[in-house]
XYZ file of C-alpha atoms in Angstrom:
382
model
C -18.944 26.429 -6.233
C -19.472 25.399 -9.900
C -19.950 21.642 -10.134
C -17.398 21.281 -13.034
C -14.767 23.166 -11.062
C -15.083 20.992 -7.957
C -15.188 17.802 -10.094
C -11.839 18.833 -11.675
C -10.438 19.621 -8.224
C -11.508 16.251 -6.951
C -10.088 14.363 -9.943
C -6.722 16.084 -9.561
C -6.741 15.429 -5.804
C -7.568 11.776 -6.411
C -4.670 11.446 -8.763
C -2.420 13.061 -6.171
C -3.610 10.447 -3.746
C -2.822 7.809 -6.380
C 0.651 9.178 -6.783
C 1.256 8.961 -2.986
C -0.197 5.470 -2.963
C 2.460 4.560 -5.583
C 5.481 5.751 -3.740
C 4.058 4.763 -0.321
C 3.445 1.170 -1.469
C 6.468 0.553 -3.790
C 7.993 -1.333 -0.940
C 5.214 -3.937 -1.203
C 6.596 -5.323 -4.392
C 10.260 -4.536 -4.275
C 11.521 -4.270 -0.708
C 12.821 -7.834 -0.364
C 14.322 -7.988 -3.831
C 16.251 -4.784 -3.157
C 17.327 -6.038 0.307
C 18.610 -9.348 -1.111
C 20.274 -7.701 -4.108
C 18.094 -9.554 -6.570
C 17.334 -6.184 -8.226
C 19.136 -2.849 -8.101
C 17.023 -0.172 -6.463
C 16.356 2.027 -9.506
C 15.777 -0.957 -11.746
C 13.344 -2.339 -9.189
C 11.199 0.810 -9.034
C 11.229 1.151 -12.786
C 9.939 -2.373 -13.269
C 7.382 -1.868 -10.568
C 6.134 1.331 -12.126
C 5.678 -0.188 -15.538
C 3.882 -3.292 -14.151
C 1.557 -1.064 -11.901
C 0.551 0.657 -15.061
C -0.125 -2.610 -16.853
C -2.021 -4.038 -13.864
C -4.364 -1.031 -13.848
C -5.916 -2.332 -17.097
C -6.565 -5.887 -15.937
C -9.754 -5.434 -13.842
C -12.308 -2.932 -12.597
C -14.052 -5.126 -9.915
C -12.415 -3.265 -6.987
C -13.277 0.065 -8.568
C -16.959 -0.987 -8.731
C -16.924 -1.894 -5.104
C -15.627 1.471 -4.107
C -17.789 3.528 -6.494
C -20.999 1.769 -5.504
C -20.700 -0.109 -2.204
C -18.991 1.772 0.646
C -20.933 5.075 0.811
C -24.270 6.129 -0.600
C -23.470 8.170 -3.708
C -26.934 9.761 -3.636
C -26.333 11.332 -0.267
C -22.951 12.973 -0.858
C -21.318 15.550 -3.103
C -17.897 15.880 -4.802
C -16.895 18.220 -2.002
C -17.287 15.446 0.517
C -15.071 13.118 -1.650
C -12.493 15.953 -1.834
C -12.362 16.179 1.943
C -11.981 12.433 2.288
C -9.094 12.401 -0.142
C -7.253 15.191 1.811
C -7.466 12.986 4.924
C -6.078 10.023 3.082
C -3.219 11.953 1.456
C -2.028 13.476 4.735
C -2.034 10.156 6.507
C -0.116 8.564 3.663
C 2.505 11.335 3.889
C 2.819 11.117 7.665
C 3.348 7.337 7.695
C 5.784 7.658 4.788
C 7.794 10.177 6.757
C 7.873 7.805 9.722
C 8.785 4.843 7.476
C 5.719 2.921 8.520
C 4.094 0.600 5.998
C 0.504 1.489 6.812
C -2.389 0.951 4.419
C -3.064 3.514 1.783
C -6.336 1.692 1.177
C -7.525 2.086 4.767
C -6.418 5.749 4.716
C -8.639 6.218 1.726
C -11.571 4.404 3.247
C -11.061 6.190 6.525
C -11.056 9.596 4.882
C -14.124 8.893 2.824
C -16.085 7.436 5.747
C -15.191 10.293 8.033
C -16.104 12.978 5.466
C -19.381 11.207 4.662
C -20.397 10.793 8.258
C -19.825 14.517 8.915
C -21.731 15.552 5.837
C -24.599 13.094 5.601
C -24.721 11.137 8.797
C -24.430 7.376 9.563
C -27.135 6.401 7.077
C -24.826 7.366 4.243
C -22.250 4.778 5.153
C -22.912 1.057 4.314
C -21.825 -0.547 7.573
C -22.276 -4.099 6.249
C -19.973 -3.405 3.281
C -17.377 -1.673 5.463
C -17.313 -4.668 7.781
C -17.348 -7.376 5.070
C -15.119 -5.659 2.476
C -12.823 -3.481 4.554
C -12.534 -4.592 8.256
C -12.627 -8.404 7.913
C -10.139 -8.504 4.958
C -7.873 -6.160 6.936
C -7.752 -8.775 9.769
C -7.696 -11.924 7.695
C -5.402 -11.067 4.766
C -2.067 -10.440 6.634
C -2.696 -13.466 8.890
C -3.412 -15.678 5.824
C -0.397 -14.339 3.995
C 1.830 -14.871 6.925
C 0.598 -18.403 7.486
C 1.045 -19.351 3.775
C 4.516 -17.651 3.683
C 5.877 -19.462 6.793
C 4.709 -22.785 5.385
C 6.129 -22.051 1.915
C 9.447 -20.912 3.346
C 9.784 -24.005 5.556
C 9.028 -26.229 2.511
C 11.438 -24.306 0.231
C 14.375 -24.688 2.657
C 13.521 -28.388 3.152
C 13.463 -29.055 -0.539
C 16.799 -27.324 -1.134
C 18.481 -28.605 2.024
C 20.769 -30.924 0.027
C 21.283 -28.691 -2.909
C 24.452 -26.616 -3.555
C 24.034 -23.469 -1.603
C 25.356 -21.269 -4.356
C 23.081 -22.846 -7.013
C 20.003 -22.505 -4.743
C 20.839 -18.827 -3.993
C 21.170 -17.933 -7.740
C 17.988 -19.831 -8.539
C 15.895 -18.013 -5.928
C 17.580 -14.726 -6.857
C 16.297 -15.116 -10.449
C 12.981 -16.306 -9.125
C 12.727 -13.048 -7.061
C 12.760 -10.982 -10.288
C 9.708 -12.839 -11.472
C 7.900 -12.922 -8.108
C 8.533 -9.279 -7.361
C 7.316 -8.331 -10.772
C 4.106 -10.349 -10.237
C 3.524 -8.413 -6.938
C 3.971 -5.114 -8.745
C 1.380 -6.257 -11.391
C -0.979 -7.328 -8.656
C -0.527 -4.044 -6.833
C -1.537 -2.123 -9.917
C -4.530 -4.342 -10.383
C -5.822 -3.758 -6.855
C -4.559 -0.357 -5.731
C -4.928 1.722 -8.922
C -8.555 0.607 -8.971
C -9.230 2.395 -5.665
C -8.544 5.741 -7.306
C -10.583 4.716 -10.316
C -13.457 3.971 -7.941
C -13.134 7.370 -6.259
C -13.106 9.281 -9.515
C -16.066 7.229 -10.794
C -17.919 7.898 -7.523
C -17.268 11.614 -8.060
C -18.639 11.563 -11.557
C -21.727 9.677 -10.346
C -22.361 12.182 -7.551
C -21.995 15.040 -10.001
C -24.501 13.456 -12.465
C -21.939 12.791 -15.163
C -22.279 9.006 -14.840
C -25.221 6.762 -14.010
C -25.086 4.809 -10.671
C -23.281 1.490 -11.098
C -21.237 2.692 -14.027
C -17.801 1.213 -14.635
C -14.759 3.624 -14.815
C -14.390 5.247 -18.236
C -11.156 4.512 -20.089
C -9.651 7.925 -19.366
C -10.140 7.243 -15.631
C -8.425 3.859 -15.899
C -5.530 5.314 -17.871
C -4.954 8.353 -15.646
C -5.134 6.298 -12.437
C -2.654 3.791 -13.917
C -0.225 6.548 -14.925
C -0.450 8.333 -11.550
C 0.278 5.214 -9.476
C 3.062 4.201 -11.891
C 4.828 7.580 -11.608
C 4.534 7.474 -7.801
C 5.957 3.971 -7.817
C 8.906 5.063 -9.948
C 9.736 7.859 -7.457
C 10.320 5.062 -4.886
C 9.127 5.102 -1.320
C 12.609 4.453 -0.042
C 11.777 4.966 3.651
C 9.246 2.200 3.665
C 11.357 -0.001 1.409
C 14.075 0.239 4.121
C 11.604 -0.780 6.847
C 10.206 -3.819 5.015
C 13.444 -4.969 3.431
C 15.912 -4.407 6.296
C 14.182 -3.924 9.673
C 11.831 -6.896 9.869
C 14.194 -9.745 9.465
C 17.518 -10.754 7.879
C 15.845 -11.719 4.580
C 17.509 -14.212 2.263
C 16.646 -14.897 -1.365
C 14.615 -17.931 -0.543
C 12.478 -15.969 1.874
C 12.132 -13.028 -0.516
C 10.882 -15.354 -3.198
C 8.284 -17.124 -0.954
C 7.095 -13.800 0.557
C 6.574 -12.237 -2.848
C 4.901 -15.289 -4.434
C 2.526 -15.486 -1.414
C 1.719 -11.755 -1.622
C 1.003 -11.892 -5.383
C -1.303 -14.921 -4.997
C -3.371 -13.285 -2.237
C -3.651 -9.892 -3.931
C -4.615 -11.262 -7.344
C -7.251 -13.505 -5.819
C -8.739 -10.564 -3.926
C -8.791 -8.373 -7.000
C -10.695 -11.075 -8.859
C -13.239 -11.216 -6.034
C -13.546 -7.377 -5.997
C -12.124 -7.097 -2.456
C -10.149 -3.838 -1.904
C -7.592 -5.342 0.462
C -4.510 -3.635 1.765
C -1.573 -4.805 -0.290
C 0.667 -3.311 2.425
C -0.769 -5.571 5.074
C -0.607 -8.640 2.831
C 3.043 -8.048 1.840
C 4.039 -7.217 5.392
C 2.355 -10.374 6.769
C 4.103 -12.424 4.100
C 7.508 -10.968 4.949
C 7.028 -11.715 8.702
C 5.895 -15.235 7.735
C 8.900 -15.790 5.494
C 11.180 -14.509 8.308
C 9.607 -16.923 10.797
C 9.879 -19.834 8.347
C 13.706 -19.996 8.475
C 15.448 -21.567 11.411
C 17.381 -19.103 13.597
C 16.115 -16.161 11.505
C 16.108 -12.897 13.432
C 12.530 -11.729 13.388
C 11.943 -8.318 15.039
C 8.441 -8.632 16.485
C 8.767 -5.212 18.111
C 8.625 -3.772 14.656
C 5.469 -5.806 14.004
C 3.901 -4.236 17.063
C 4.566 -0.723 15.850
C 3.161 -1.596 12.433
C 0.026 -3.239 13.992
C -0.522 -0.026 15.975
C -0.235 2.063 12.802
C -2.724 -0.292 10.982
C -5.145 -0.044 13.857
C -5.207 3.788 13.837
C -5.046 4.338 10.138
C -8.763 4.206 9.329
C -9.930 6.249 12.351
C -7.141 8.759 12.086
C -7.817 9.368 8.434
C -11.567 9.545 9.264
C -10.990 12.327 11.766
C -8.999 14.340 9.221
C -11.554 13.682 6.591
C -14.410 14.711 8.952
C -12.613 17.938 9.837
C -11.963 18.697 6.196
C -15.567 17.931 5.333
C -16.858 20.294 8.066
C -14.628 23.098 6.880
C -15.309 22.569 3.152
C -19.075 22.509 3.790
C -18.994 26.277 4.453
C -18.610 26.991 0.722
C -15.862 27.930 -1.779
C -13.822 29.623 0.893
C -13.901 26.467 2.990
C -12.707 24.409 0.085
C -9.880 26.732 -0.464
C -8.929 26.624 3.263
C -8.899 22.825 3.151
C -6.720 22.865 0.003
C -4.233 25.378 1.286
C -4.081 23.770 4.727
C -3.439 20.357 3.127
C -0.685 21.721 0.907
C 0.967 23.372 3.884
C 0.973 20.267 5.966
C 2.247 18.199 3.017
C 5.048 20.694 2.420
C 6.002 20.606 6.068
C 6.285 16.811 6.025
C 8.356 16.831 2.811
C 10.647 19.425 4.366
C 11.066 17.288 7.505
C 11.935 14.232 5.301
C 14.885 16.196 3.824
C 16.686 16.335 7.153
C 17.370 12.599 6.992
C 16.892 11.619 3.298
C 16.582 8.010 2.256
C 17.151 7.261 -1.499
C 18.259 4.577 -3.898
C 21.847 5.002 -2.841
C 21.437 4.388 0.913
C 18.223 2.461 1.176
C 20.133 -0.613 2.318
C 22.488 1.240 4.624
C 20.837 0.363 7.883
C 22.814 -0.204 11.116
C 22.840 -3.798 12.270
C 19.689 -4.541 14.169
C 20.052 -5.482 17.866
C 20.159 -9.181 18.572
C 16.868 -10.896 19.355
C 16.759 -13.187 22.455
C 16.744 -16.874 21.439
C 13.301 -17.290 22.950
C 11.771 -14.917 20.398
C 13.465 -16.444 17.341
C 11.057 -18.151 15.086
C 10.925 -20.809 12.421
C 12.484 -24.146 11.605
C 14.746 -25.058 8.764
C 15.385 -28.558 7.564
C 18.836 -29.547 8.552
């Protein structure tokens, strides 16, 4: 297949992944603000989309990590990257259909690693980089965010214990607009760069860029626009899970969860660590839930999420490897992968229409079953 043709196909596929990343991860920034009523649903996703776009222009450190650190660009081709992207997109769509806030980042890494292993063998994957820049941050970041959020929530309730309840509520509600916006900006800074890195890696493997090159401006702009459009569409199923099914979130908790998430994500972006914003935000929401006395925290939901997180990278890797094996047969194989991926994506979209979730019903969740007192977490200053 002509190199230019496959490069165009990979760039388009990468932007499709970026779009799914946007609507899959909208919940990271806006779920708690929508749940508490601090922002109306459509206003929330509009703000998030604009700030995702702005955030894409703030840094390229994460993009450099992906384009030159995870896999050996000299040992793979654009076809391999295409196969990895197909694996990532399909996993994103499946977890979106199920309403599970899994990691788009790990889906991307898994797809690329699986496709690379199938095409070029284990020597083409930088195991040290995968461990240090993917696996360890995946374990540490949600725990760190949860610990900071539970502490911040406890402190916030203690400080406002003697304040007028209505005044405190209004203050934190206004604060949520700022904190949620900061998370959206941070999300664009970290997640949009992942697509930039993939496109840059494609251009390097095709010989259009020198190894170690930063993303060209058109790559930065297109990745920012794609994730912003996806964010505006709104991943309502996952917004419902994070905003309504983890805990009975109040404005104070929403503010502390969002502030914690933004701090961790921005610090990671500065360090060039491609962390999962989904895991950071989810950890912060659980921490904020546990930081309020008598809050109903549904740890069974956490268990399902943790299972999804654990299988994301290997599941996407399996799909990426299968797509890579098929695409390696030549142009016909690439077409088979593309058509098969489109068919599966269309099937998942059709399934989602049977029980649609949108801006009008995102908060219409039946009351969650009571949690035994022994499992309730957190302390609030009396």
